[in-house]
Coordinates of C-alpha atoms and ligand atoms in Angstrom, one line a residue:
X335 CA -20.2 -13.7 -22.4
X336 CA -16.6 -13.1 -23.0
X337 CA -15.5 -9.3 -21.7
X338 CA -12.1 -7.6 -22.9
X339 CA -10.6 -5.8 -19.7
X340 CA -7.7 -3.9 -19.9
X341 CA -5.9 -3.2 -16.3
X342 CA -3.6 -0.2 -16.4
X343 CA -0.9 -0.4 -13.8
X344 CA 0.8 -3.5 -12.1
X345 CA 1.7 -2.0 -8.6
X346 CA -0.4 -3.3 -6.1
X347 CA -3.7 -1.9 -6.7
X348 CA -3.4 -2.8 -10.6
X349 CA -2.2 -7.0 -9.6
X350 CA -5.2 -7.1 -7.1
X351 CA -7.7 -5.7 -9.4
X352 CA -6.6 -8.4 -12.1
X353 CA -6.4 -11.3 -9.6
X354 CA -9.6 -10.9 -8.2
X355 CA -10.9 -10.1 -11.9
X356 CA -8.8 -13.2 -13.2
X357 CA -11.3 -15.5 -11.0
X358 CA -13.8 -15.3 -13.4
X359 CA -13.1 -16.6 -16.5
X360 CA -15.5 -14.7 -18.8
X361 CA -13.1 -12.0 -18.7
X362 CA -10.0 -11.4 -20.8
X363 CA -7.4 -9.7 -18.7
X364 CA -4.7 -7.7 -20.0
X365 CA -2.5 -6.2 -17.9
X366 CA -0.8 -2.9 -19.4
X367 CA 2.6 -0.9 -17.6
X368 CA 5.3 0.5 -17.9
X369 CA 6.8 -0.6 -14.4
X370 CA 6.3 -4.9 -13.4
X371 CA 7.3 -6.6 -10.2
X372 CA 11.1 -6.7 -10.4
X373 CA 11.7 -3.0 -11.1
X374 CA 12.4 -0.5 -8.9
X375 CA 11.3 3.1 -10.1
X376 CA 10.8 6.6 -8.2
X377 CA 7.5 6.7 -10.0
X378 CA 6.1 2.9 -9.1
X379 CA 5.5 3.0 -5.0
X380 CA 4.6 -0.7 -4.8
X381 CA 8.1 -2.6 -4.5
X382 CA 9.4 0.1 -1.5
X383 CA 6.7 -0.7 0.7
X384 CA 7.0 -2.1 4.4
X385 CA 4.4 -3.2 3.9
X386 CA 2.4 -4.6 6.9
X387 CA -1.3 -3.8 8.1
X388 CA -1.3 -1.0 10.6
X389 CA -5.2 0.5 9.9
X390 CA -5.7 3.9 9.6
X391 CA -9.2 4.6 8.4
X392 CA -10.9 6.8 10.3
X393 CA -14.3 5.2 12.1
X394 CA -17.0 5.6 9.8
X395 CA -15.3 6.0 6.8
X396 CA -14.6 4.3 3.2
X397 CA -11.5 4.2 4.1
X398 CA -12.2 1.8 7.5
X399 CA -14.4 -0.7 5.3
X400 CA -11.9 -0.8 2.8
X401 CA -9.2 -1.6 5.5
X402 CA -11.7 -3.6 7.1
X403 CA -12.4 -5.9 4.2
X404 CA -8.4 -6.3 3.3
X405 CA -7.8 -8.1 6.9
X406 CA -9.7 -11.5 6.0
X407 CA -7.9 -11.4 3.1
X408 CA -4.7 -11.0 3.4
X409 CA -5.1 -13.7 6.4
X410 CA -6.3 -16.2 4.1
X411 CA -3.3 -15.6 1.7
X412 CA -0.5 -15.8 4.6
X413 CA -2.4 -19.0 6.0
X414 CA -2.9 -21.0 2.7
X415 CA 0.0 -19.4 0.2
X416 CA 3.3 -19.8 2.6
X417 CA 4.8 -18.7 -1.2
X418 CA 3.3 -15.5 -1.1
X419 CA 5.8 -13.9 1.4
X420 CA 3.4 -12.5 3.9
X421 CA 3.7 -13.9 7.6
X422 CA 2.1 -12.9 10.7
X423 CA 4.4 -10.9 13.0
X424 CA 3.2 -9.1 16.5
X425 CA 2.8 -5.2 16.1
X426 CA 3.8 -2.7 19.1
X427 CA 1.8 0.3 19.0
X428 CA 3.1 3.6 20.7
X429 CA 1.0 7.0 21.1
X430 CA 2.2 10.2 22.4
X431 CA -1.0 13.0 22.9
X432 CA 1.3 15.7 22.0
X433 CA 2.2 14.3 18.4
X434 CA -1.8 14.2 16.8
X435 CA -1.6 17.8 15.5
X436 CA 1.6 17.1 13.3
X437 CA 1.5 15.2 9.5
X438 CA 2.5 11.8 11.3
X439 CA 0.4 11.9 14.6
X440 CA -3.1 12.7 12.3
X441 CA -1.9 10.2 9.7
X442 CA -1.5 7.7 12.6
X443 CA -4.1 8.9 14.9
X444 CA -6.7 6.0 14.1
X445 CA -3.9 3.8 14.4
X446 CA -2.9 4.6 17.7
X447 CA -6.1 5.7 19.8
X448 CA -7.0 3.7 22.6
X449 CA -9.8 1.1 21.9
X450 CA -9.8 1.6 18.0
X451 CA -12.4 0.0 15.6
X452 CA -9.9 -2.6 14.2
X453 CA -8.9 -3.9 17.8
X454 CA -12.5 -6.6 16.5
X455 CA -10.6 -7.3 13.0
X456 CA -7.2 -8.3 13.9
X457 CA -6.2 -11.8 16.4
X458 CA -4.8 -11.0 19.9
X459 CA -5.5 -6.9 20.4
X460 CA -4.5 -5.9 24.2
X461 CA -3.9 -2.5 25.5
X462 CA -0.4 -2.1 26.9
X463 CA -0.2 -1.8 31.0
X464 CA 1.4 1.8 31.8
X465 CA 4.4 -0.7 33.4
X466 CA 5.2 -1.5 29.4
X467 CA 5.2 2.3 28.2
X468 CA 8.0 4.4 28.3
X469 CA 7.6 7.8 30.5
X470 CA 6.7 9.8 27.6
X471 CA 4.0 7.4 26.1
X472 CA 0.2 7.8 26.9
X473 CA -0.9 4.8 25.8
X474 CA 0.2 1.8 23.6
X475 CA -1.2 -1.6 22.3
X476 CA -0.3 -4.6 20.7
X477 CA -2.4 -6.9 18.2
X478 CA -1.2 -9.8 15.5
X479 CA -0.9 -8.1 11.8
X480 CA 0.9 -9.5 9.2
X481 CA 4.3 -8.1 7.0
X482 CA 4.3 -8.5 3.1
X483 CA 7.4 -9.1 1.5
X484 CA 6.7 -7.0 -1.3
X485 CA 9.5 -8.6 -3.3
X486 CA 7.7 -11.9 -3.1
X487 CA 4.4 -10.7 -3.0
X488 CA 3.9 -8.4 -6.1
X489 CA 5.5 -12.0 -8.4
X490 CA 3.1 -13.9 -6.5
X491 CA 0.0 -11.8 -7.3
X492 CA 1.5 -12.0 -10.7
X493 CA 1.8 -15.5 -11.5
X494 CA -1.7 -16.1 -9.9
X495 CA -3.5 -13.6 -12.6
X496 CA -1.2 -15.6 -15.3
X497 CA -2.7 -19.0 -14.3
X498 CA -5.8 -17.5 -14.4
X499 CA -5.5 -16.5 -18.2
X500 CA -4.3 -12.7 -18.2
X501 CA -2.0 -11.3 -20.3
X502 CA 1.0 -9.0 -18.9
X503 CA 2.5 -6.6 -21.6
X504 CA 4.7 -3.6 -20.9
X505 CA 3.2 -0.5 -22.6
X506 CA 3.6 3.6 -21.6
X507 CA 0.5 5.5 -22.7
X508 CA 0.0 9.6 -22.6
X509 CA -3.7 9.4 -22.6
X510 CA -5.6 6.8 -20.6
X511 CA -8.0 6.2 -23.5
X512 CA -5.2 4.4 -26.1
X513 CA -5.0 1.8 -23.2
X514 CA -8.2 0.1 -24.6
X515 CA -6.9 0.0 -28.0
X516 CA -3.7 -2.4 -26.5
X517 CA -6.1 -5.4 -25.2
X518 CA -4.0 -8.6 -26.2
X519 CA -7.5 -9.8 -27.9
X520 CA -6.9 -7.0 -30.8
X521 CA -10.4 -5.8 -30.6
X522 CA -11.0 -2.4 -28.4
X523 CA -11.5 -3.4 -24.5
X524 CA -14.9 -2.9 -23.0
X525 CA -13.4 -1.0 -19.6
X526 CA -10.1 0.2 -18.9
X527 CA -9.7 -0.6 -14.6
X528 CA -7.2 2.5 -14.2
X529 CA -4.3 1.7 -11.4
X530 CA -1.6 4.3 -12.3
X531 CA -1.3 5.9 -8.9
X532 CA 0.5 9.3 -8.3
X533 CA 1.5 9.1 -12.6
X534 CA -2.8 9.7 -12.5
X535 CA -1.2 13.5 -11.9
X536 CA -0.1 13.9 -15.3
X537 CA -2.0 10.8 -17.5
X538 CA -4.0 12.4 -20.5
X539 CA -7.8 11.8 -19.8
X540 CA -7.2 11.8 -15.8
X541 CA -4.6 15.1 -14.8
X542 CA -6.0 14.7 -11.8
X543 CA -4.6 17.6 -9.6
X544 CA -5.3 16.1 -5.7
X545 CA -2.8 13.9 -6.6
X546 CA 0.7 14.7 -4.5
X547 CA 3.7 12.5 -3.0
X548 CA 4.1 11.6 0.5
X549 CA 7.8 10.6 0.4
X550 CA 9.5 8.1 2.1
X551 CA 12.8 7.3 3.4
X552 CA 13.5 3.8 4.8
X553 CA 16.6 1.6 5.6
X554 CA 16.7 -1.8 4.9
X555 CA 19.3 -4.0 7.7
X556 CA 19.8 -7.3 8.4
X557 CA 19.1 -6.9 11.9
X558 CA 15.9 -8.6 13.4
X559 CA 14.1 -7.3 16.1
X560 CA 11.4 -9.3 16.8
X561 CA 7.8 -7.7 16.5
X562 CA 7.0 -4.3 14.5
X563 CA 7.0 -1.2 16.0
X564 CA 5.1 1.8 15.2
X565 CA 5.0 5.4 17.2
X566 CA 2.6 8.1 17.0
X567 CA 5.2 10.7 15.9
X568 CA 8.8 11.7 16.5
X569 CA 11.1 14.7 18.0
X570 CA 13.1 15.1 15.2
X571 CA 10.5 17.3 12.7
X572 CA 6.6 16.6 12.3
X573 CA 7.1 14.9 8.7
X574 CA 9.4 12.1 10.3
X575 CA 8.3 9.0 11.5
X576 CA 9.7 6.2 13.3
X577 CA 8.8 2.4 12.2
X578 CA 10.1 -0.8 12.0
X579 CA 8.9 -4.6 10.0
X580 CA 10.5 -7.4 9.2
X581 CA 9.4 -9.0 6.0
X582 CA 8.5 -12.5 5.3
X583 CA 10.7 -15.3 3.7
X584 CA 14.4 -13.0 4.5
X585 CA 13.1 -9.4 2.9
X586 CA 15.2 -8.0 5.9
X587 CA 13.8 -5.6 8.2
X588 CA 12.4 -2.0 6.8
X589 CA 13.3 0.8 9.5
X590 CA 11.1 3.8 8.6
X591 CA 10.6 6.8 7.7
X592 CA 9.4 10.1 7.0
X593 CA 5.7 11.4 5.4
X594 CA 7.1 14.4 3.6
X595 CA 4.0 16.2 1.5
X596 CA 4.7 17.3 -1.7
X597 CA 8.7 16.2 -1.6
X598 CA 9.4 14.6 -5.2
X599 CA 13.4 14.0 -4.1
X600 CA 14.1 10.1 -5.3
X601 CA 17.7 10.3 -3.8
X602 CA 18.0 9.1 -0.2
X603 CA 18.9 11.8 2.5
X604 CA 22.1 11.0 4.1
X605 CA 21.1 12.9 7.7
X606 CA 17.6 11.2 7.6
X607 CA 19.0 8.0 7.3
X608 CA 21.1 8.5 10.4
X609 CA 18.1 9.9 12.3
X610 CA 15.9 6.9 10.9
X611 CA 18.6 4.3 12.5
X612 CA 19.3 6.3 15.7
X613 CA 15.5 6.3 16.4
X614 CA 15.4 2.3 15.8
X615 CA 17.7 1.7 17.9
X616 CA 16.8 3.9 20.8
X617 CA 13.2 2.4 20.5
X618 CA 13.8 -1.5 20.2
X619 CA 17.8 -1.2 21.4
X620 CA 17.5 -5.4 20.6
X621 CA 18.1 -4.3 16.9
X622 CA 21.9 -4.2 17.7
X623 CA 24.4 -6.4 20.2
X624 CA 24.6 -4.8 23.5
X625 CA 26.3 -1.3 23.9
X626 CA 26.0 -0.7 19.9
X627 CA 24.2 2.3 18.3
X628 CA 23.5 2.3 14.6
X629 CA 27.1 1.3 14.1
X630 CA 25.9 -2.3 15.2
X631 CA 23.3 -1.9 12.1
X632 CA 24.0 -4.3 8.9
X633 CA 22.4 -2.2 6.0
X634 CA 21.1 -4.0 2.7
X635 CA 20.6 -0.3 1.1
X636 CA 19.0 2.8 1.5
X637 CA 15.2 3.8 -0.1
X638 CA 13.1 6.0 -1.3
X639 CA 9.2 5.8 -2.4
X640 CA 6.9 8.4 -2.8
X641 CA 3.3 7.4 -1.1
X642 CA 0.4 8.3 -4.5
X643 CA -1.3 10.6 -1.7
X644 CA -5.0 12.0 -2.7
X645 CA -6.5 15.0 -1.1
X646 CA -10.2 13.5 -0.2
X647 CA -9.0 9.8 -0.6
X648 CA -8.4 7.4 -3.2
X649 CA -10.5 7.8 -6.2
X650 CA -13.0 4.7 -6.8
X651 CA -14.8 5.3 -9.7
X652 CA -17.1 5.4 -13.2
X653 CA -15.8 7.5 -15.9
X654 CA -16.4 8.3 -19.5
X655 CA -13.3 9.3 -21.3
X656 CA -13.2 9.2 -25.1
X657 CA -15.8 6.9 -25.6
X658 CA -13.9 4.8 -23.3
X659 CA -15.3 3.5 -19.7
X660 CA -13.0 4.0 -17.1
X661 CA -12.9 2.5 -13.6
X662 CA -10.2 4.5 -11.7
X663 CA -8.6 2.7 -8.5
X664 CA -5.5 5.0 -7.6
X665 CA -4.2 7.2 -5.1
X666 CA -4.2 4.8 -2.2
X667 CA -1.6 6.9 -0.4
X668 CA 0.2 5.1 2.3
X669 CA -2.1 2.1 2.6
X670 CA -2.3 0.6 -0.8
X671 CA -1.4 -2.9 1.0
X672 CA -3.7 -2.8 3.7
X673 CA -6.9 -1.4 1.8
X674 CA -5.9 -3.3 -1.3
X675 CA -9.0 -6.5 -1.5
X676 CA -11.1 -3.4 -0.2
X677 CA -10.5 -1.3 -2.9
X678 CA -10.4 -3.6 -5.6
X679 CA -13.3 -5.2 -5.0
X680 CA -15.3 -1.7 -5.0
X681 CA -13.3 -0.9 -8.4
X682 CA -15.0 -4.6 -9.5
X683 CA -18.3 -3.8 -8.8
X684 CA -18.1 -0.6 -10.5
X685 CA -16.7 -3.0 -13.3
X686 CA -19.4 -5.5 -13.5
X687 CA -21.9 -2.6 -13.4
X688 CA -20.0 -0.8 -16.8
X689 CA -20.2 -4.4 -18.2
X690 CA -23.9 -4.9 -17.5
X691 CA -24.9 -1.3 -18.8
X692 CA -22.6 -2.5 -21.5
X693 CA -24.5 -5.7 -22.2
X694 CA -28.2 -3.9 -21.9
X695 CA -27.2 -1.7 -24.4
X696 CA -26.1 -4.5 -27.2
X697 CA -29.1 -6.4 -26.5
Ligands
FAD2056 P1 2.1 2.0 -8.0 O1 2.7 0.9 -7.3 O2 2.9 3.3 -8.1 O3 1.9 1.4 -9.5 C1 1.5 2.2 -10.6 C2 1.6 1.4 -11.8 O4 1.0 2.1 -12.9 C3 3.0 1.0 -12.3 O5 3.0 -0.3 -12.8 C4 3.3 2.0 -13.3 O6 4.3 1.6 -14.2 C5 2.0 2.1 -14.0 N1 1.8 3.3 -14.8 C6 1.7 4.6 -14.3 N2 1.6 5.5 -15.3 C7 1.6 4.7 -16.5 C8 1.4 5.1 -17.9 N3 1.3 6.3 -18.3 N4 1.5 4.1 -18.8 C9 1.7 2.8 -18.3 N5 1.8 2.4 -17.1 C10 1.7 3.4 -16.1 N6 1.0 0.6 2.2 C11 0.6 -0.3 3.0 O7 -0.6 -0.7 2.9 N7 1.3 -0.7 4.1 C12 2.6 -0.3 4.3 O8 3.3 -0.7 5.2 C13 3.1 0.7 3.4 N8 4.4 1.2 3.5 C14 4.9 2.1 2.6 C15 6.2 2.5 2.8 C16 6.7 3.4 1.9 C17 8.1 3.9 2.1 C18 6.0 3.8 0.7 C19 6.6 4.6 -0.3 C20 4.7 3.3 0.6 C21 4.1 2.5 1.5 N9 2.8 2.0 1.4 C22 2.3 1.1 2.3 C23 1.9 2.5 0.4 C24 1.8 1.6 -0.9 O9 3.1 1.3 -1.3 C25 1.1 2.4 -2.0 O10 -0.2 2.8 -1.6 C26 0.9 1.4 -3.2 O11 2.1 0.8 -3.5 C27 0.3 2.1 -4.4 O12 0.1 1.1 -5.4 P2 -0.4 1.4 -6.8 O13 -0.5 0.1 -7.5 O14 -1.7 2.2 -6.7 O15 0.7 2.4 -7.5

């Protein structure tokens, strides 16, 4: 039996949701937004990620089995779609004891724990011998994750649902309910699969007030330096971070960042930048030819993105709005990548089970 979907959003949580939905052919996919791969908005967080898979759910948690589930994958993609822009690059993991009481340290904290859950998910996890650490890090680790060109990646995901039958139309809506009304079919859509991220703040029908903005700043260079980097938490203020990827397939390498909570500023911060860069190259000093600081640094531009942050965690679930069913899937924060075949599969159940009760009902 044929089912009209309509999938509201086309960052990555909306492209995965339809991709995975797109493998079955009894539903009719149409995927509504006002921001597609190839744009590059303040209010569409997708195309500014890293993005790479650095796990940060904490043991126990949705958030770890969505994390969890991403990792096989992902894998399968980089390993079977070399078109997909994802490749497997080594990851360097630093923590510092006295950063987990700051924004970066707890967002990190799972991430950089000795012996953490993930070190059974992801190829090739060793602790770090005290010989390898610098004299203020307490421990460190290294595993194999991958880095997702997002430039490549987001296109990818796009012509795979368009193979697969769905239909991509650009559309703004005020209220989350008029979405069903725009299926491609013409008739109303039986479930609206809502993937509007931090916009969820202010969408008619949703208003959802946990939403807020963890912003971040990144540079993007030329300059390779060989595995990713991530550190538990910097000197320079407790909302800045200090991280480095180099995407697949030529996306240059991202240097990172900051986490700044409830900062809405789209416009890159000049002094940030320069701390961002000196802390790259003072970490991984191979970024630049011998004796250079950040003047040694080849910059493609500088970025901002704001992280759809939810106070309890994303929101995965049923709703009722208007006489229309509603699966929401949004507020992934800064792991919208890594949790992404997680989350959208729970959104799908949640799905199939509207569809069913859907069914019953017409019977
Ligand atoms: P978005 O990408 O924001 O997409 C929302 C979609 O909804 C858009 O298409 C938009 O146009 C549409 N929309 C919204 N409102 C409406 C409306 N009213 N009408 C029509 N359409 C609408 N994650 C990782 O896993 N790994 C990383 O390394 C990583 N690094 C990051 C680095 C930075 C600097 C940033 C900013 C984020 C990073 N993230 C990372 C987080 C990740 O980018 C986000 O979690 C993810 O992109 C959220 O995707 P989304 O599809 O939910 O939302």
């Amino acid at each position: 039996m044929p089912y009209n979907i309509v999938v509201l959003g086309a960052g990555v949580s909306g492209l995965t949701t339809a991709y995975l939905l797109s493998q079955d052919p009894d539903n009719k996919i149409t995927v509504l937004a006002k921001h597609m791969p190839g744009d590059y908005d303040i209010e569409y967080a997708s195309p500014w990620a890293g993005a790479n898979y650095m796990p940060v759910g904490k043991q126990g948690s949705n958030h770890q089995a969505w994390e969890r589930d991403t990792w096989p994958a992902l894998k399968k993609i980089t390993e079977k779609y070399p078109e997909a822009g994802i490749h497997f690059l080594d990851a360097l993991i630093y923590n510092r004891k006295k950063d987990q009481e700051k924004a970066t340290g707890n967002w990190f904290s799972e991430l950089v724990r000795p012996n953490p859950w993930y070190k059974d998910v992801v190829p090739n996890f060793m602790g770090l011998p005290k010989s390898q650490l610098g004299p203020d890090i307490d421990n460190g680790q290294k595993f194999t994750s991958v880095c997702i060109n997002t430039a490549v990646y987001l296109p990818w995901l796009v012509g795979q649902c368009t193979k697969n039958g769905a239909v991509f139309k650009r559309a703004v809506f005020k209220h989350i309910a008029d979405a069903a009304y725009a299926h491609h079919s013409g008739q109303k859509a039986d479930v609206v699969v809502n993937c509007t991220g931090l916009s969820s703040k202010f969408l008619g029908g949703v208003l959802d007030e946990k939403l807020l903005p963890a912003r971040g700043q990144i540079v993007v260079v030329r300059n390779d330096p060989g595995p990713m980097v991530s550190i538990s938490g910097t000197d320079d203020g407790e909302d800045e971070a200090l991280y480095m990827m180099t995407r697949a397939a030529g996306g240059g390498t991202i240097l990172g960042g900051s986490y700044q909570k409830h900062n809405w500023d789209a416009l890159p911060d000049p002094n940030l930048a320069n701390r961002i860069m000196k802390r790259a190259v003072a970490i991984a000093p191979q970024l630049v030819k011998e004796g250079q600081g950040i003047e040694g640094l080849d910059i493609i531009r500088h970025s901002v993105g704001l992280r759809p942050l939810r106070e309890g965690g994303p929101r995965i679930e049923k709703d009722l709005i208007d006489g229309v069913t509603v699966v929401h899937n949004y507020g992934h924060g800064g792991f919208g990548y890594q949790a992404s075949f997680g989350c959208s599969e729970m959104a799908i159940s949640l799905v199939k089970e509207a569809l069913q009760n859907k069914t019953r009902a017409k019977l």
